[in-house]
Amino acid sequence: MAASLDDEFEFNNQDYYSLLNVRKEATLEELKASYRRLCMLYHPDKHRDPELKRQAEQLFNQVHQAYEVLSDAHSRAIYDIFGKKGLEVEGWEVVERKRTPAEIREEYERLQREREERRLQQRTNPKGTISVGVDATDLFDRYDEDFEEMPGGGFPHIEINKMHISQSIEAPLTNSDTAVLSGSLSTHNGNGGGNINMTVRRVMSAKGWGEVELGAGDILGPLIGLKVFRNLTPRCFLTAQCGLQFSPRGLRPSCSLMTARHLDQNTMGYLQWRWGPNSAMTTSLVRDTKSSHFTLALQLGVPHSYLMMSYQYKFQDEDQTKVKGSVKTGWFGTVVEYGAERKISRHSVLSATVSIGVPQGVTLKIKLARASQTYLFPVHLTDQLLPSAVFYATVGPLLVYMAIHRLVIIPYTQAQKEQELELQRKSSATDIAKKKQEAESAVSTRMQKHSYSWCLIILNAWYGKFVSDTSQKQEKAKVIDVTVPLQCLVKDSKLILTEASKAGLPGFYDPCVGEEKSLKLLYQFRGVMHQVISADTEPLRIPKQSHRIESES
């Protein structure tokens, strides 16, 4: 009997539903019937053996606790979502739960959908690039005799001469295997093509991985490739890659080998060798710190050899502004680039770069990165080095950005914030009124139950938005009296509040949604007056010697 009772106790103690031996969709009548039956079965008076009586008493209390939770609609909804932790209440049992069971389940389902969407995006990791090349050389390199022969030739001819679109997604197969599917389409001056690639990657250990790539295209033909990555030491790694391209001109093998090493905490050194259609040897040095990024690279190869140096300065501001410049010189000529980058929204970064080269000319490159998608707009202005093209490529985007930012982005952002704040106020108006009523009811109940016999006595407490200008009378309605609710939270002559918003404390409600709030306290400890003002999310612990009000002599 004792063994069976122990087994039953351990089995049924898994959760409240199994304890009452009912399904999770059980009705109130089913809960009552099961509760009565178990109470009769486990009632301590039915057992004379001391050990069995002790075990029966434990089971009886567990059954009673489970029934109290599941028979209350609010507690049951919270238990179904958050488990027993959601039922832990410290000292304010008279305050009802904020939301109805339907609202709690709806909020839980919404958060679950958002988590699933984020998890799906993290698993597939979609990446995409769209590049649109614009030929605007007629703005500066105009041939008047050609325009005179054409109707409407007084206007410069601007056209899109090339486009490129690429997309890739990942599909985890197992914990160590991942498949990557990618494809791209390109067109230039009326001629275009595309390709599709399939890559399978396997993580063989914490030190390395390998991948096999299969590809096909309408220009270069099928492709087979193999890539291996390996950590040689904690500060050094190696990447090896080889491929075989089946082109119309025959087989085109290629091979590359790259090794990298951490020179210090912020500096990396790279050495790369490539063999194939573009054979070359490249070495580079990259230093990345909190405020700057520096790159120095040298390449010797056929047909291109060059020396490149770039520097980027990072401003420590909210918009993560960066300015950058680079110089690249080689057999093909010399290119100087400079530009800026700035975060324009939560997920979007905008950058503009001016490229000045011989014999490339002047090009303005605009880039918008939003989440994992990238949009590129290279605008070729002239084939020659014209000061006017350099001037307009530099000043034009800056003036346009400043105008759009001031006339469109700032008003739109402010209007959106005001709209969200107004919707939040309207949606919470009913809840605020209900919570205010609950707080008043709770305060009334506590005043009947308790007397002020503590050493720490809250004399006055106000919560909300305080204003120093007495002419703003409408602001006074945004402060509520929370003297009694705070006094009820006093334990062992101490009051401890965490850094969470005080609007969620028992007996509190938010009198001014979306605005800055604070808590003002006047309290007495051992006959001495104290006063303190605490921000809404600032932790508070009283009594404190620094809060003491010095008496006037």
Coordinates of C-alpha atoms in Angstrom, one line a residue, residues 112-444:
Q112 CA 4.5 32.3 -30.8
R113 CA 3.8 33.3 -34.4
E114 CA 6.5 36.0 -34.3
R115 CA 9.0 33.5 -32.8
E116 CA 8.2 31.0 -35.5
E117 CA 8.7 33.6 -38.2
R118 CA 12.0 34.7 -36.7
R119 CA 13.1 31.1 -36.4
L120 CA 12.1 30.4 -40.0
Q121 CA 14.1 33.4 -41.2
Q122 CA 17.1 32.4 -39.2
R123 CA 16.9 28.9 -40.5
T124 CA 16.5 29.9 -44.2
N125 CA 18.7 33.0 -43.9
P126 CA 17.5 34.6 -47.2
K127 CA 20.0 37.0 -48.9
G128 CA 19.4 39.0 -52.0
T129 CA 21.1 41.7 -54.1
I130 CA 19.6 43.9 -56.8
S131 CA 21.9 46.1 -58.9
V132 CA 20.7 48.6 -61.4
G133 CA 23.3 50.4 -63.5
V134 CA 22.5 53.8 -64.9
D135 CA 24.3 55.5 -67.8
A136 CA 24.0 59.3 -67.3
T137 CA 27.1 60.3 -69.3
D138 CA 24.9 62.6 -71.5
L139 CA 24.6 64.9 -68.5
F140 CA 28.2 66.0 -69.0
D141 CA 29.6 64.4 -72.2
R142 CA 27.1 65.8 -74.7
Y143 CA 27.7 66.0 -78.4
D144 CA 25.6 68.9 -79.6
E145 CA 25.7 67.8 -83.3
D146 CA 24.0 64.5 -82.4
F147 CA 21.3 66.3 -80.3
E148 CA 20.5 68.7 -83.1
E149 CA 19.6 65.9 -85.5
M150 CA 17.2 64.2 -83.0
P151 CA 13.7 65.4 -82.1
G152 CA 13.7 66.5 -78.5
G153 CA 17.5 66.3 -78.5
G154 CA 17.8 69.2 -76.1
F155 CA 17.3 66.8 -73.2
P156 CA 20.1 64.5 -72.1
H157 CA 19.6 60.8 -72.6
I158 CA 19.7 58.7 -69.4
E159 CA 19.2 54.9 -69.6
I160 CA 19.5 51.7 -67.6
N161 CA 22.3 49.8 -69.3
K162 CA 22.8 46.8 -66.9
M163 CA 21.0 44.9 -64.2
H164 CA 21.9 42.1 -61.8
I165 CA 19.6 40.1 -59.5
S166 CA 20.8 37.4 -57.1
Q167 CA 19.1 35.5 -54.3
S168 CA 20.1 32.7 -51.9
I169 CA 18.4 30.7 -49.2
E170 CA 19.6 28.1 -46.7
A171 CA 17.9 24.8 -45.7
P172 CA 19.3 23.0 -42.7
L173 CA 19.1 19.2 -43.3
T174 CA 20.6 18.0 -40.1
N175 CA 22.5 19.5 -37.2
S176 CA 25.7 19.3 -39.2
D177 CA 24.4 19.5 -42.8
T178 CA 23.1 22.6 -44.6
A179 CA 22.0 23.0 -48.2
V180 CA 22.3 26.4 -49.9
L181 CA 20.4 27.3 -53.1
S182 CA 21.4 30.4 -55.0
G183 CA 20.7 31.9 -58.4
S184 CA 21.4 35.1 -60.4
L185 CA 20.3 36.9 -63.5
S186 CA 22.3 39.6 -65.3
T187 CA 21.9 41.8 -68.4
H188 CA 24.2 44.3 -69.9
N189 CA 23.4 46.4 -73.1
G190 CA 20.8 44.0 -74.2
N191 CA 22.7 40.8 -73.6
G192 CA 22.0 38.7 -70.5
G193 CA 22.3 35.3 -68.8
G194 CA 21.8 33.5 -65.6
N195 CA 23.0 30.6 -63.4
I196 CA 21.9 28.5 -60.5
N197 CA 24.0 26.9 -57.8
M198 CA 23.4 24.2 -55.2
T199 CA 25.8 23.8 -52.3
V200 CA 25.8 21.2 -49.5
R201 CA 27.9 22.1 -46.5
R202 CA 28.9 19.7 -43.7
V203 CA 30.3 20.8 -40.3
M204 CA 32.8 18.0 -39.6
S205 CA 34.0 19.3 -36.2
A206 CA 34.4 22.5 -34.2
K207 CA 37.6 23.2 -36.2
G208 CA 36.4 22.8 -39.8
W209 CA 33.8 22.3 -42.4
G210 CA 33.6 21.3 -46.1
E211 CA 31.2 22.0 -48.9
V212 CA 30.4 20.7 -52.4
E213 CA 29.0 23.0 -55.1
L214 CA 27.1 22.2 -58.3
G215 CA 26.2 24.9 -60.7
A216 CA 24.7 25.4 -64.2
G217 CA 24.4 28.5 -66.4
D218 CA 23.7 29.5 -70.0
I219 CA 27.0 31.3 -70.5
L220 CA 29.8 29.5 -68.7
G221 CA 28.3 26.0 -68.5
P222 CA 28.2 23.5 -65.6
L223 CA 30.4 23.9 -62.6
I224 CA 31.7 21.4 -60.0
G225 CA 33.5 22.8 -56.9
L226 CA 34.9 21.8 -53.6
K227 CA 35.7 24.0 -50.6
V228 CA 37.3 23.2 -47.2
F229 CA 37.8 25.3 -44.1
R230 CA 40.0 24.4 -41.2
N231 CA 41.2 26.1 -38.0
L232 CA 44.9 25.3 -37.8
T233 CA 45.4 27.1 -34.4
P234 CA 43.2 29.3 -32.3
R235 CA 44.7 32.3 -34.1
C236 CA 45.1 30.9 -37.7
F237 CA 42.8 29.3 -40.2
L238 CA 43.1 28.0 -43.8
T239 CA 40.6 27.9 -46.7
A240 CA 41.2 25.7 -49.8
Q241 CA 39.0 25.7 -52.9
C242 CA 39.1 24.0 -56.3
G243 CA 36.6 24.0 -59.2
L244 CA 36.1 22.6 -62.7
Q245 CA 34.1 24.7 -65.3
F246 CA 32.7 23.0 -68.4
S247 CA 32.7 26.0 -70.7
P248 CA 32.1 26.0 -74.5
R249 CA 35.9 26.5 -74.9
G250 CA 36.6 23.4 -72.9
L251 CA 37.5 22.5 -69.3
R252 CA 38.6 25.5 -67.2
P253 CA 40.1 24.3 -63.9
S254 CA 40.7 26.7 -61.0
C255 CA 42.2 26.5 -57.6
S256 CA 42.7 28.9 -54.6
L257 CA 44.3 28.8 -51.2
M258 CA 44.0 31.4 -48.5
T259 CA 45.4 31.5 -45.0
A260 CA 44.7 34.1 -42.3
R261 CA 46.1 34.9 -38.9
H262 CA 45.1 37.1 -36.0
L263 CA 48.1 39.5 -35.5
D264 CA 46.5 41.1 -32.5
Q265 CA 43.0 41.6 -31.0
N266 CA 41.9 44.0 -33.8
T267 CA 44.2 43.1 -36.7
M268 CA 44.1 40.2 -39.3
G269 CA 46.6 39.3 -41.9
Y270 CA 45.6 37.4 -45.1
L271 CA 47.6 35.6 -47.8
Q272 CA 45.8 34.3 -50.9
W273 CA 47.0 32.4 -54.0
R274 CA 44.7 31.8 -57.0
W275 CA 45.4 29.7 -60.1
G276 CA 43.2 29.7 -63.2
P277 CA 41.8 32.3 -65.6
N278 CA 42.7 35.1 -63.2
S279 CA 45.9 33.8 -61.5
A280 CA 47.2 36.1 -58.7
M281 CA 48.9 36.3 -55.4
T282 CA 47.3 38.7 -52.9
T283 CA 48.3 39.8 -49.4
S284 CA 46.3 42.1 -47.2
L285 CA 46.2 43.6 -43.7
V286 CA 42.9 44.5 -42.0
R287 CA 42.5 46.4 -38.8
D288 CA 39.1 46.9 -37.3
T289 CA 38.4 48.8 -34.1
K290 CA 35.4 50.4 -32.5
S291 CA 36.1 53.8 -34.2
S292 CA 37.9 52.8 -37.4
H293 CA 38.5 50.2 -40.1
F294 CA 41.7 50.1 -42.2
T295 CA 42.7 47.9 -45.1
L296 CA 46.0 47.6 -47.0
A297 CA 46.2 45.1 -49.9
L298 CA 48.7 44.2 -52.6
Q299 CA 48.0 41.9 -55.6
L300 CA 50.4 40.6 -58.2
G301 CA 48.8 38.7 -61.0
V302 CA 47.7 38.3 -64.6
P303 CA 46.1 40.4 -65.9
H304 CA 45.6 42.7 -62.9
S305 CA 48.1 43.9 -60.3
Y306 CA 47.3 46.7 -57.9
L307 CA 48.0 48.3 -54.5
M308 CA 44.9 49.4 -52.5
M309 CA 44.5 51.3 -49.2
S310 CA 41.2 52.2 -47.6
Y311 CA 40.2 53.9 -44.3
Q312 CA 36.8 54.2 -42.6
Y313 CA 36.0 56.3 -39.6
K314 CA 33.0 55.3 -37.4
F315 CA 31.2 58.0 -35.5
Q316 CA 29.9 56.9 -32.1
D317 CA 26.4 58.3 -32.7
E318 CA 22.9 56.8 -32.7
D319 CA 22.7 56.7 -36.5
Q320 CA 26.1 54.8 -36.8
T321 CA 27.5 57.3 -39.3
K322 CA 30.7 56.3 -41.2
V323 CA 32.9 58.2 -43.6
K324 CA 35.3 56.3 -45.8
G325 CA 38.0 56.8 -48.5
S326 CA 40.2 54.6 -50.6
V327 CA 42.9 54.7 -53.2
K328 CA 43.6 51.9 -55.7
T329 CA 46.3 51.9 -58.3
G330 CA 47.5 49.3 -60.8
W331 CA 48.0 48.4 -64.4
F332 CA 44.4 49.3 -65.2
G333 CA 44.8 52.9 -63.8
T334 CA 44.1 54.7 -60.6
V335 CA 40.8 55.0 -58.7
V336 CA 40.0 57.3 -55.8
E337 CA 36.8 56.7 -53.8
Y338 CA 35.2 58.6 -50.9
G339 CA 31.7 58.4 -49.4
A340 CA 29.6 58.2 -46.3
E341 CA 27.2 55.7 -44.7
R342 CA 24.3 56.2 -42.2
K343 CA 21.6 54.2 -40.6
I344 CA 18.2 55.7 -41.6
S345 CA 15.8 53.3 -39.9
R346 CA 15.9 50.3 -37.6
H347 CA 16.8 47.9 -40.4
S348 CA 18.0 50.1 -43.2
V349 CA 21.5 51.6 -43.9
L350 CA 22.0 54.1 -46.8
S351 CA 25.4 54.9 -48.3
A352 CA 26.8 56.9 -51.2
T353 CA 30.2 56.7 -52.7
V354 CA 31.9 58.8 -55.4
S355 CA 34.4 56.9 -57.6
I356 CA 37.0 59.0 -59.6
G357 CA 39.3 57.0 -61.9
V358 CA 41.6 57.1 -64.9
P359 CA 40.4 55.9 -67.4
Q360 CA 37.1 54.9 -65.7
G361 CA 35.7 58.4 -65.2
V362 CA 33.3 59.5 -62.5
T363 CA 30.7 57.2 -61.0
L364 CA 28.2 57.7 -58.2
K365 CA 27.3 54.6 -56.3
I366 CA 24.2 54.5 -54.1
K367 CA 23.6 51.5 -51.8
L368 CA 20.7 50.7 -49.6
A369 CA 20.9 47.7 -47.3
R370 CA 17.7 46.6 -45.6
A371 CA 17.9 43.5 -43.4
S372 CA 19.4 40.8 -45.6
Q373 CA 18.6 42.6 -48.9
T374 CA 20.9 44.9 -50.7
Y375 CA 20.1 47.4 -53.5
L376 CA 22.8 49.0 -55.6
F377 CA 22.5 51.9 -58.0
P378 CA 25.8 52.7 -59.8
V379 CA 25.3 55.9 -61.8
H380 CA 28.0 56.5 -64.4
L381 CA 28.3 60.2 -64.9
T382 CA 31.2 60.7 -67.3
D383 CA 34.2 58.9 -68.9
Q384 CA 36.4 61.9 -68.3
L385 CA 37.7 63.7 -65.2
L386 CA 35.4 66.7 -65.2
P387 CA 35.3 68.9 -62.1
S388 CA 31.6 69.6 -62.6
A389 CA 30.8 65.9 -62.5
V390 CA 32.8 65.5 -59.3
F391 CA 31.1 68.5 -57.7
Y392 CA 27.6 67.4 -58.5
A393 CA 28.3 63.8 -57.6
T394 CA 29.5 65.0 -54.2
V395 CA 27.1 67.8 -53.3
G396 CA 24.0 66.5 -55.1
P397 CA 23.4 63.4 -53.0
L398 CA 24.2 65.3 -49.8
L399 CA 21.6 68.1 -50.6
V400 CA 19.0 65.5 -51.7
Y401 CA 19.5 63.5 -48.5
M402 CA 19.3 66.5 -46.2
A403 CA 16.1 67.7 -48.0
I404 CA 14.4 64.3 -47.9
H405 CA 15.5 63.7 -44.3
R406 CA 14.1 67.1 -43.1
L407 CA 10.9 67.3 -45.2
V408 CA 9.9 63.6 -45.4
I409 CA 11.8 61.3 -43.0
I410 CA 11.6 63.4 -39.8
P411 CA 7.9 64.4 -40.2
Y412 CA 7.0 60.8 -41.1
T413 CA 8.8 59.4 -38.1
Q414 CA 7.3 61.9 -35.7
A415 CA 3.8 61.3 -37.1
Q416 CA 4.3 57.5 -36.9
K417 CA 5.4 57.8 -33.2
E418 CA 2.4 60.1 -32.4
Q419 CA 0.0 57.7 -34.1
E420 CA 1.4 54.7 -32.2
L421 CA 1.2 56.6 -29.0
E422 CA -2.4 57.6 -29.6
L423 CA -3.3 54.1 -30.5
Q424 CA -1.6 52.8 -27.4
R425 CA -3.5 55.4 -25.3
K426 CA -6.8 54.4 -26.8
S427 CA -6.2 50.7 -26.5
S428 CA -5.1 51.0 -22.9
A429 CA -7.8 53.5 -21.8
T430 CA -10.3 50.7 -20.8
D431 CA -7.5 48.7 -19.1
I432 CA -6.4 51.8 -17.2
A433 CA -9.9 52.4 -15.9
K434 CA -10.3 48.8 -14.9
K435 CA -6.9 48.6 -13.2
K436 CA -7.7 51.9 -11.4
Q437 CA -10.9 50.3 -10.0
E438 CA -9.0 47.2 -9.0
A439 CA -6.3 49.3 -7.3
E440 CA -9.0 51.2 -5.3
S441 CA -10.7 48.0 -4.3
A442 CA -7.3 46.5 -3.3
V443 CA -6.4 49.6 -1.3
S444 CA -9.7 49.5 0.5

